[in-house]
CSV table of C-alpha atoms in Angstrom, one decimal:
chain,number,residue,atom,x,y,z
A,12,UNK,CA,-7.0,-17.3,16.8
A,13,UNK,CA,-8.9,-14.4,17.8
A,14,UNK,CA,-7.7,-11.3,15.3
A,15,UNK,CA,-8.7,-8.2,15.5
A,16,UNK,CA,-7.7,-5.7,11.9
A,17,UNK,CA,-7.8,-1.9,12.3
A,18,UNK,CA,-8.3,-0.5,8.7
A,19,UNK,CA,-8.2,2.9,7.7
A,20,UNK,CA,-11.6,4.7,7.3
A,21,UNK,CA,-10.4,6.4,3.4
A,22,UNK,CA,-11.6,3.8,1.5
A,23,UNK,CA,-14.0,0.8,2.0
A,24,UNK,CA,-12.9,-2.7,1.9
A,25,UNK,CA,-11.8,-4.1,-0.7
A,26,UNK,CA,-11.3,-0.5,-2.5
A,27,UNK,CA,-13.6,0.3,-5.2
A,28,UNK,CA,-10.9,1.9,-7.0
A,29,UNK,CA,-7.6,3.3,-5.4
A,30,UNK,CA,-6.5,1.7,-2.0
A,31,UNK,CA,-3.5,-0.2,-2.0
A,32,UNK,CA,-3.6,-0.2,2.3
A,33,UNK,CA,-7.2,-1.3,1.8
A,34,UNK,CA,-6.7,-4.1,-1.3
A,35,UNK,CA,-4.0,-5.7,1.1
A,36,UNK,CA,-6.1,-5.9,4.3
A,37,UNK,CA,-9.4,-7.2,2.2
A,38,UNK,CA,-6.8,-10.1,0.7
A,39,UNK,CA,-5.6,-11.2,3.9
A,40,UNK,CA,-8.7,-10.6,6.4
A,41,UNK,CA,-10.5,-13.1,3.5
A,42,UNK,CA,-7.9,-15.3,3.8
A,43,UNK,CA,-7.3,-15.6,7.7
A,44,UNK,CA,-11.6,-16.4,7.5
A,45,UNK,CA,-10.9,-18.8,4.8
A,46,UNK,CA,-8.4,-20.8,7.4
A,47,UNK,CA,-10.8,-21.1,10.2
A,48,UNK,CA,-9.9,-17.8,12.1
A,49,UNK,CA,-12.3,-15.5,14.1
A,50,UNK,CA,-11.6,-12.1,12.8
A,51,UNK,CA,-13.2,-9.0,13.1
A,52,UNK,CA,-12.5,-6.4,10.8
A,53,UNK,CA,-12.8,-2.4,12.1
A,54,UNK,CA,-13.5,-0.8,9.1
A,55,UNK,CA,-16.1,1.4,6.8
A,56,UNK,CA,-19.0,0.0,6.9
A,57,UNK,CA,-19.7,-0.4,3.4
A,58,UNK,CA,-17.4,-2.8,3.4
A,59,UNK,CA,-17.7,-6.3,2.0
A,60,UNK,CA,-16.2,-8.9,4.0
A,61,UNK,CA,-17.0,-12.4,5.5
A,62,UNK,CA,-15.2,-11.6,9.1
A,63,UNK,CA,-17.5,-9.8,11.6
A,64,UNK,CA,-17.5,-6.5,10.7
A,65,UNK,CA,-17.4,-3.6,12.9
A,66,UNK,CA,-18.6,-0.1,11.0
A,67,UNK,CA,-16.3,3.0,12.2
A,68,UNK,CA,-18.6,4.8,9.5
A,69,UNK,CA,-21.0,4.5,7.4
A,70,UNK,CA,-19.4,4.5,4.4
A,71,UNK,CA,-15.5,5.2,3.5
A,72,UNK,CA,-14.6,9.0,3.6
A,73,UNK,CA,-12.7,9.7,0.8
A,74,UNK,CA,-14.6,12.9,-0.6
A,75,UNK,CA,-16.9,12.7,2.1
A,76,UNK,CA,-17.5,15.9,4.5
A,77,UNK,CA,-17.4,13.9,7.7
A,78,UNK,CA,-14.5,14.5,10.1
A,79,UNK,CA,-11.8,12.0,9.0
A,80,UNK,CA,-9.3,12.5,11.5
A,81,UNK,CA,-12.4,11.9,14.7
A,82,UNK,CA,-14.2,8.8,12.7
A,83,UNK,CA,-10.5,7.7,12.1
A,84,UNK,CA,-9.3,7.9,15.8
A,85,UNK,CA,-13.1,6.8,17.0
A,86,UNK,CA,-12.4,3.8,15.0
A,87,UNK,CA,-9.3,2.7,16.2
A,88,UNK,CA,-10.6,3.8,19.9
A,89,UNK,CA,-13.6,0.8,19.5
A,90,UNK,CA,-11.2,-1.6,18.7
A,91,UNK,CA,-8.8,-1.4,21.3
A,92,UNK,CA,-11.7,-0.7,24.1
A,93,UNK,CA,-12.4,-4.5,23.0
A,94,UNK,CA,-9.0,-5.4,22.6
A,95,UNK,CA,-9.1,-7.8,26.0
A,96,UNK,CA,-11.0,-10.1,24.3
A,97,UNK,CA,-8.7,-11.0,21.5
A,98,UNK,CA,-5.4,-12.6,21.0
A,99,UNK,CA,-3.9,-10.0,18.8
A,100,UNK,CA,-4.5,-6.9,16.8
A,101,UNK,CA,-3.6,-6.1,13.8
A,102,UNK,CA,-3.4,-2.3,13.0
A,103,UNK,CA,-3.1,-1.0,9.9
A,104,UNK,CA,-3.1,2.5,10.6
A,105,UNK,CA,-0.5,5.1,11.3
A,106,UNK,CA,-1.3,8.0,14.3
A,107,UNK,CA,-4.8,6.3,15.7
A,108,UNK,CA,-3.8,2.6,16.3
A,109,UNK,CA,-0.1,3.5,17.0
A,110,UNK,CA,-0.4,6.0,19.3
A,111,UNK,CA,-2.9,4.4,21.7
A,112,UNK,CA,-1.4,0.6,21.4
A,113,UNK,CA,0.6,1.0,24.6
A,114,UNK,CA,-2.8,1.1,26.6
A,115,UNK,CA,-4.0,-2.0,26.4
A,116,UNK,CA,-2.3,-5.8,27.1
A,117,UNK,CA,-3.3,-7.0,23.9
A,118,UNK,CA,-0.3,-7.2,21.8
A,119,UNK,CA,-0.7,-5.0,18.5
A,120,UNK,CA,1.2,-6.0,15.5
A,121,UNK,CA,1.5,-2.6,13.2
A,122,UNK,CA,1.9,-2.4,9.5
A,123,UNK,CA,3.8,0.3,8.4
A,124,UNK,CA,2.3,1.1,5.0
A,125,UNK,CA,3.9,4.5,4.6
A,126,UNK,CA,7.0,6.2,6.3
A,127,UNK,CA,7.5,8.4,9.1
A,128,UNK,CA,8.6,12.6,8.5
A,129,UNK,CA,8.4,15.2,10.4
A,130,UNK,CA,6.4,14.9,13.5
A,131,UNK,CA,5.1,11.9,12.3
A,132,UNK,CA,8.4,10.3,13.5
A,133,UNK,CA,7.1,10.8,16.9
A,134,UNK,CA,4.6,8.6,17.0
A,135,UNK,CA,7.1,5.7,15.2
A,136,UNK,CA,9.1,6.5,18.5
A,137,UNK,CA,6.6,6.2,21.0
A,138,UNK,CA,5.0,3.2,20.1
A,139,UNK,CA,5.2,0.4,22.1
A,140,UNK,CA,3.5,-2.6,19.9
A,141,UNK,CA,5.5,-4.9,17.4
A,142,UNK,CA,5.3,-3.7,13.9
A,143,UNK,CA,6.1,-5.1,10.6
A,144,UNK,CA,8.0,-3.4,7.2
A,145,UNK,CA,6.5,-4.2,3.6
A,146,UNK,CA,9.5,-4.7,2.3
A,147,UNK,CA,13.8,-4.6,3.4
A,148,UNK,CA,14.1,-1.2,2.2
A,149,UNK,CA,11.5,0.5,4.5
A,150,UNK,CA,13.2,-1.0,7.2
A,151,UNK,CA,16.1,0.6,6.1
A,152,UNK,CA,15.0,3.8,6.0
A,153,UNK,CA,13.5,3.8,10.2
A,154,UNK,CA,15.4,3.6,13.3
A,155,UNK,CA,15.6,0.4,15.0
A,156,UNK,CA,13.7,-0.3,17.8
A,157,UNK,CA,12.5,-4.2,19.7
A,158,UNK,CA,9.2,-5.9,18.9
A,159,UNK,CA,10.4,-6.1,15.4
A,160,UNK,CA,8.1,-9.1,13.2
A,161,UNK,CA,10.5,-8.9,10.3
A,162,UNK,CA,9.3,-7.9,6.5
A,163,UNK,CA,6.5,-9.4,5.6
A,164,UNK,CA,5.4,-8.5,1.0
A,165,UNK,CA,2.2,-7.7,0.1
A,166,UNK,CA,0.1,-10.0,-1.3
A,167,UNK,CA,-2.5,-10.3,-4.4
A,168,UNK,CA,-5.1,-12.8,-5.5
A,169,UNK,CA,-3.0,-13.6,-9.0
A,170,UNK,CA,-6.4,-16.0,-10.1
A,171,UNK,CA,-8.4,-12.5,-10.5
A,172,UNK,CA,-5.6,-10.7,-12.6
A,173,UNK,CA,-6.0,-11.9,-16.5
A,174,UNK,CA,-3.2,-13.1,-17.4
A,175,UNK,CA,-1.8,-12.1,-21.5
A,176,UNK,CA,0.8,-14.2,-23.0
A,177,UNK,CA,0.2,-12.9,-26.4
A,178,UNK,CA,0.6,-9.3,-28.2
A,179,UNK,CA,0.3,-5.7,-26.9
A,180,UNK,CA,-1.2,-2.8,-28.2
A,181,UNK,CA,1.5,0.1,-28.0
A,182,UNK,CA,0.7,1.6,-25.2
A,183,UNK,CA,2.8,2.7,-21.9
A,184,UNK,CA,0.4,2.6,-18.6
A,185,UNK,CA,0.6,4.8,-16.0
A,186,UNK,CA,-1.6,3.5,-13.3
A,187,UNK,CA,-1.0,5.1,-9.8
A,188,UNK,CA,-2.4,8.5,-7.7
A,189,UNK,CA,-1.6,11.5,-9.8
A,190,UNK,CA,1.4,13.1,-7.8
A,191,UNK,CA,5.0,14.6,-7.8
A,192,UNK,CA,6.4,11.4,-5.8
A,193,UNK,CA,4.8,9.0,-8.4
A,194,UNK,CA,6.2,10.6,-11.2
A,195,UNK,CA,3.0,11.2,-13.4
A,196,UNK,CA,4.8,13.9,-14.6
A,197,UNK,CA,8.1,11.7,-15.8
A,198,UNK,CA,6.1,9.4,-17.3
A,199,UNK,CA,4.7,12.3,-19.5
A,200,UNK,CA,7.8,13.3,-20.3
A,201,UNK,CA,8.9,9.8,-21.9
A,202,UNK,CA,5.8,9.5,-23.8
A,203,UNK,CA,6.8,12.9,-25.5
A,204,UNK,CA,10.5,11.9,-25.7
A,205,UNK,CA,9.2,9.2,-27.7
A,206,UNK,CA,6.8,9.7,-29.4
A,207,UNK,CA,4.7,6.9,-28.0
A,208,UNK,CA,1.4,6.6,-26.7
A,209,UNK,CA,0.5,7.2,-22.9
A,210,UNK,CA,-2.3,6.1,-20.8
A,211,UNK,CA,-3.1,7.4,-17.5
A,212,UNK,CA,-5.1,5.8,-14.6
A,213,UNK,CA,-5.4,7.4,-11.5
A,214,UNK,CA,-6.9,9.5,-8.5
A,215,UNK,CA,-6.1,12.8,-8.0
A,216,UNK,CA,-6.5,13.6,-4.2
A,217,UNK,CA,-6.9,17.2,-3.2
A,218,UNK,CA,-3.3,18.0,-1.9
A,219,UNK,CA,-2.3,17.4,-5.7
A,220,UNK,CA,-5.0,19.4,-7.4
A,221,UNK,CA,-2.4,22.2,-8.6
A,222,UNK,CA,0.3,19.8,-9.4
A,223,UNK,CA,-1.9,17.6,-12.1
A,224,UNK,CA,-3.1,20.9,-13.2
A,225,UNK,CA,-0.3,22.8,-13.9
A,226,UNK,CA,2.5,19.4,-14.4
A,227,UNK,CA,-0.2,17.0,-16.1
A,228,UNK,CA,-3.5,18.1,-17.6
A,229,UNK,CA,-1.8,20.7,-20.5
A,230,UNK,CA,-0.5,17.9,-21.6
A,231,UNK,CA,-3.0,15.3,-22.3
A,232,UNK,CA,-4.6,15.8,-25.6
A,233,UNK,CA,-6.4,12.5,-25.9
A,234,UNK,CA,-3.7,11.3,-28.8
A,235,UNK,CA,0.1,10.7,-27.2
A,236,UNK,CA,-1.3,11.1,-23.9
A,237,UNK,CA,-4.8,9.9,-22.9
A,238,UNK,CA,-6.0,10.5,-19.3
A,239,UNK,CA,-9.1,8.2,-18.5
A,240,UNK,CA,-9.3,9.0,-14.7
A,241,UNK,CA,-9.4,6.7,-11.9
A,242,UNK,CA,-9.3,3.0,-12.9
A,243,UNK,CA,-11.9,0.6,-11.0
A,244,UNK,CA,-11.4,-3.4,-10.3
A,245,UNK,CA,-12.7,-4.1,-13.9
A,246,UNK,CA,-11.1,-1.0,-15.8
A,247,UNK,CA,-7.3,-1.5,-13.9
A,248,UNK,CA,-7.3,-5.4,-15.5
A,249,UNK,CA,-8.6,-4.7,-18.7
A,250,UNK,CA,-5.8,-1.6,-19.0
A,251,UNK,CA,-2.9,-4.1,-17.0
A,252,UNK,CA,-3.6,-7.0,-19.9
A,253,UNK,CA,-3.4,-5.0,-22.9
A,254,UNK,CA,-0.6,-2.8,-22.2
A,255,UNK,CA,3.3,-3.1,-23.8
A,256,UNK,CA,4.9,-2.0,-19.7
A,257,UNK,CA,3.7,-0.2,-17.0
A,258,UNK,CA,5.8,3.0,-16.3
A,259,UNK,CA,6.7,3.6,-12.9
A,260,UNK,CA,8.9,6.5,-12.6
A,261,UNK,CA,8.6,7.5,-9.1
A,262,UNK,CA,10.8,10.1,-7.0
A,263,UNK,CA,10.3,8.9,-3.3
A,264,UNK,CA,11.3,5.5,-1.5
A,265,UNK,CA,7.9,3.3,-2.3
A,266,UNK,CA,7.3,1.4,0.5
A,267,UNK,CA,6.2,-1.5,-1.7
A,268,UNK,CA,4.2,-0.6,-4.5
A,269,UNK,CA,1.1,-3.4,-5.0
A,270,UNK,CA,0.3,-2.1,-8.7
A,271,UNK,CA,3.6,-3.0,-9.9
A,272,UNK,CA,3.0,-6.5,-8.5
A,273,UNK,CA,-0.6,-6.8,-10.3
A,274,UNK,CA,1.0,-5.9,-14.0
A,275,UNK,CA,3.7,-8.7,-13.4
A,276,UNK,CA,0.5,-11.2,-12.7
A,277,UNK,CA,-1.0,-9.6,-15.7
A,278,UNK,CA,2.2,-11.0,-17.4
A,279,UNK,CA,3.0,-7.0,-18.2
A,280,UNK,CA,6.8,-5.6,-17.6
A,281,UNK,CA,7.5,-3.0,-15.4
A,282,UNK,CA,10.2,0.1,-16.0
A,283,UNK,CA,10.4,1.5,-12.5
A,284,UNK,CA,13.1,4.1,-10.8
A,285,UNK,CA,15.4,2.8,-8.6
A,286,UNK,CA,13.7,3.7,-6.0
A,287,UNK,CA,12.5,2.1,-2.3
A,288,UNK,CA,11.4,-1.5,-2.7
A,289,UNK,CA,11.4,-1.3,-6.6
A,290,UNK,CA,14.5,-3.6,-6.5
A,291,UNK,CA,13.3,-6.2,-4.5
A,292,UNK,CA,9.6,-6.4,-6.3
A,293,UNK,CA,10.8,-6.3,-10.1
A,294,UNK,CA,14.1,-8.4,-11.1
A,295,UNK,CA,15.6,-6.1,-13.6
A,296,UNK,CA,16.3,-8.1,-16.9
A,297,UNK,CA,13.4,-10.6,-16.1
A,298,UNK,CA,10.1,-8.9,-15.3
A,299,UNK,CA,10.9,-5.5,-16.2
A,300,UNK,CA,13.8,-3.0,-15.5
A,301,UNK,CA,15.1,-0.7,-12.9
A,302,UNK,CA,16.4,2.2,-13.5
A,303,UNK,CA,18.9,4.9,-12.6
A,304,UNK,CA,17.9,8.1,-15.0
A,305,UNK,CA,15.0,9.1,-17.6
A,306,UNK,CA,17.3,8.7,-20.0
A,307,UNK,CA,17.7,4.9,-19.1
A,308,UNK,CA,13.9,5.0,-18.7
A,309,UNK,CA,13.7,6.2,-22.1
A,310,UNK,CA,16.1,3.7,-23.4
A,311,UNK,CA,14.3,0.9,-21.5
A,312,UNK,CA,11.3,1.0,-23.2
A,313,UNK,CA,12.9,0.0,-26.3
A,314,UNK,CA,13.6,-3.1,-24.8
A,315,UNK,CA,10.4,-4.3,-22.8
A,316,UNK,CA,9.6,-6.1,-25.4
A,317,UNK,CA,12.1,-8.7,-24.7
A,318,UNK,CA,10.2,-9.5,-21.3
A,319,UNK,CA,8.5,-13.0,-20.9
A,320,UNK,CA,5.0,-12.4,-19.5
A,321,UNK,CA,5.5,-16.0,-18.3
A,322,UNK,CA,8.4,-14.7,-16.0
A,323,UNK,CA,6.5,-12.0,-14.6
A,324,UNK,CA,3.3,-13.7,-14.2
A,325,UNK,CA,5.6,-16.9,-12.4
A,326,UNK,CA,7.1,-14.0,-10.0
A,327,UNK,CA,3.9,-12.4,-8.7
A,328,UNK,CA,2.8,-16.1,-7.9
A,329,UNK,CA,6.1,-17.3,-6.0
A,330,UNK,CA,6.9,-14.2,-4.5
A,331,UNK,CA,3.4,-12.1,-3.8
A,332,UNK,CA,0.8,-13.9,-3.5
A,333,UNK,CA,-1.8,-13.8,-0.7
A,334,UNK,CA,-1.5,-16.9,0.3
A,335,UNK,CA,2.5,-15.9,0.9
A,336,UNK,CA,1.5,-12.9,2.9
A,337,UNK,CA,-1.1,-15.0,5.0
A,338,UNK,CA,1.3,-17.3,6.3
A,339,UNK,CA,4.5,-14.7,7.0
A,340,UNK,CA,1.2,-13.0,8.9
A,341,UNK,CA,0.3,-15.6,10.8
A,342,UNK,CA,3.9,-16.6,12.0
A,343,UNK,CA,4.1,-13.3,13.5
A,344,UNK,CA,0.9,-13.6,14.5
A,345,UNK,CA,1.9,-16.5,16.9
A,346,UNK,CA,5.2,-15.7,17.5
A,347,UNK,CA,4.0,-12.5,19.1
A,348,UNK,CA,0.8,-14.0,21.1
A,349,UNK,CA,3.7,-16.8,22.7
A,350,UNK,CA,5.6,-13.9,24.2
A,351,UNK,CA,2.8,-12.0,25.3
A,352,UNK,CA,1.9,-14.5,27.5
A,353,UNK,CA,4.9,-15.6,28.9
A,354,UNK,CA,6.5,-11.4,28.8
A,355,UNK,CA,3.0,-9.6,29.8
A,356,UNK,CA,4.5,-5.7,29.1
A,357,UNK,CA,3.8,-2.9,31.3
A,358,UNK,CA,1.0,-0.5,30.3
A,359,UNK,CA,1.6,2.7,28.9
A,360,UNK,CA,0.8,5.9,30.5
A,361,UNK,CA,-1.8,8.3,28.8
A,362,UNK,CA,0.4,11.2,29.4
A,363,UNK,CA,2.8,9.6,26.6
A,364,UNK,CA,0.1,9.3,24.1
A,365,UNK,CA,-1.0,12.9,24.8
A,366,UNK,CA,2.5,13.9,24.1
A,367,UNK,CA,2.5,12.0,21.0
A,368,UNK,CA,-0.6,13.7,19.8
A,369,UNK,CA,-0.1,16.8,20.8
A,370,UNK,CA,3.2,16.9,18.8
A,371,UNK,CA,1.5,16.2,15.2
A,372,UNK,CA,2.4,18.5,12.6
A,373,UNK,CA,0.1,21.1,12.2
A,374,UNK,CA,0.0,21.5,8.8
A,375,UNK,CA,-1.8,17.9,8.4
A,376,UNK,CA,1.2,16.8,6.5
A,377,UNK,CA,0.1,13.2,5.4
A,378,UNK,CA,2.2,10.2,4.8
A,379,UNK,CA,2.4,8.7,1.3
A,380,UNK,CA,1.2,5.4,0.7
């Protein structure tokens, strides 16, 4: 097939360092190369990839002064300008790809990595493409609508995660973007409940300057809690394979959540909040625990030990691995192509999509991922 994958423009791919969205479309766009497909990636262009890569900017623009939003759009714009010539694309992104998809014949699957609020909804309403959820509970939490491809996990390379069947230094391991709906600040108030040793990994974007500041930082002190900043591809592993669990106490409905997935093929348990897909990625009792309260977070930590890295590592591989993902992709992939050309759908007017846009929030609200 002829594939076409719209990326987002914040990070390169694969990321250097934070970029679940990114991570995932690396994996698969390798993989879909790897079995003879003709793919062309819209992306950064420092990207690294074997498809033919098209650059919607120089380099990614996290921290970068260019105009995200215009390089973002301008990206998504290239793609579908070319989208006649092939048999699907694959859009990643939320407003750019989304909001134009209805303009052009070429069926679009889209990914929803994040959920919809506010205005944001809009666009989810007006779209016109077939999309996909990352797990059962994000389709839970969206309205119904046709062109739906089913839920489709995301995947991981498991060979590139080490894998530690032996002992753990005492250590809990936050490893996530510093903010209120991952739970950075829970996690710190475990460590302190229990005396027991914290490590934090993560970005902090800009939005959540003030709340690492004033709910994070006058607490680390190098001792109970360490902060070590963001964690690279090297850094991530080393920190996955020696920690006792991961601590996930987030406050929102995760969509998915990739880094609990790459601590269960480290062989490392996971305590996560009952929250979003956290159910359906870690089997409470067996790779980690779920959790209703701090309290049971608290209490669950006494028990991690009692985890078989072998279960968790055997669970990423059945259940998450790239491979996996590849093929529940490229089901949908055909499935969709077969009714495009025996249903060719109506074009879209522009009028909608000007709607669309011009009902975005104003206050740049962004959507979590």
């Amino acid at each position: 097939m002829k594939i076409a994958i719209i990326s987002p423009l914040e990070m390169r791919v694969p990321p250097v360092a934070y970029g679940g969205t990114e991570l995932v479309v690396s994996l698969l766009t390798e993989e879909l190369v790897r079995r003879k497909h003709d793919v062309t990636l819209f992306a950064s262009g420092d990207s690294v990839t074997s498809a033919h890569l098209a650059p919607g900017s120089e380099t990614f623009l996290r921290g970068s002064s260019r105009n995200k939003e215009v390089l973002s759009l301008l990206n998504a714009v290239t793609c579908l300008e070319q989208a006649g010539t092939f048999d699907i694309v694959h859009n990643h992104t939320a407003l750019e790809g989304m909001a134009m998809a209805g303009l052009v014949k070429t069926p679009v699957l889209t990914t929803l990595h994040g959920h919809f609020a506010g205005d944001w909804q809009l666009i989810y309403d007006r779209y016109s493409g077939w999309y996909n959820t990352i797990s059962q509970s994000a389709k839970m939490l969206l309205p119904p609508k046709e062109r739906f491809a089913g839920v489709i996990y995301n995947g991981i390379d498991c060979s590139t995660y080490p894998y530690n069947p032996g002992p753990r230094e005492d250590f809990m391991l936050y490893l996530s973007r510093i903010s209120h709906e991952k739970g950075a600040h829970l996690a710190v108030e475990v460590a302190r409940r229990l005396g027991r040793r914290l490590v934090i990994a993560g970005n902090v974007d800009s939005v959540d300057v003030e709340y690492f500041e004033t709910k994070v930082r006058p607490h680390v002190d190098g001792e109970l809690i360490q902060y070590v900043g963001e964690a690279d591809y090297t850094c991530k592993r080393d920190l996955l394979s020696r920690a006792s669990c991961l601590i996930a106490p987030i406050t929102w409905n995760e969509p998915f959540g990739l880094f609990m997935v790459e601590a269960m093929a480290c062989g490392t348990p996971v305590v996560v909040s009952r929250r979003g897909s956290a159910p359906e990625v870690v089997e409470h009792g067996v790779t980690g625990y779920v959790v209703d309260s701090l309290d049971e977070m608290v209490e669950a930590m006494g028990k991690v030990h009692t985890i078989s890295p072998e279960a968790c590592r055997e669970r990423a591989e059945r259940e998450f691995s790239v491979e996996r993902m590849t093929g529940g992709y490229l089901a949908a992939y055909e499935r969709i192509a077969g009714e495009a050309h025996s249903k060719p759908r109506r074009l879209r007017r522009f009028s909608a999509v000007g709607k669309a846009l011009a009902h975005r929030s104003r206050d740049g609200a962004r959507v979590p991922s």
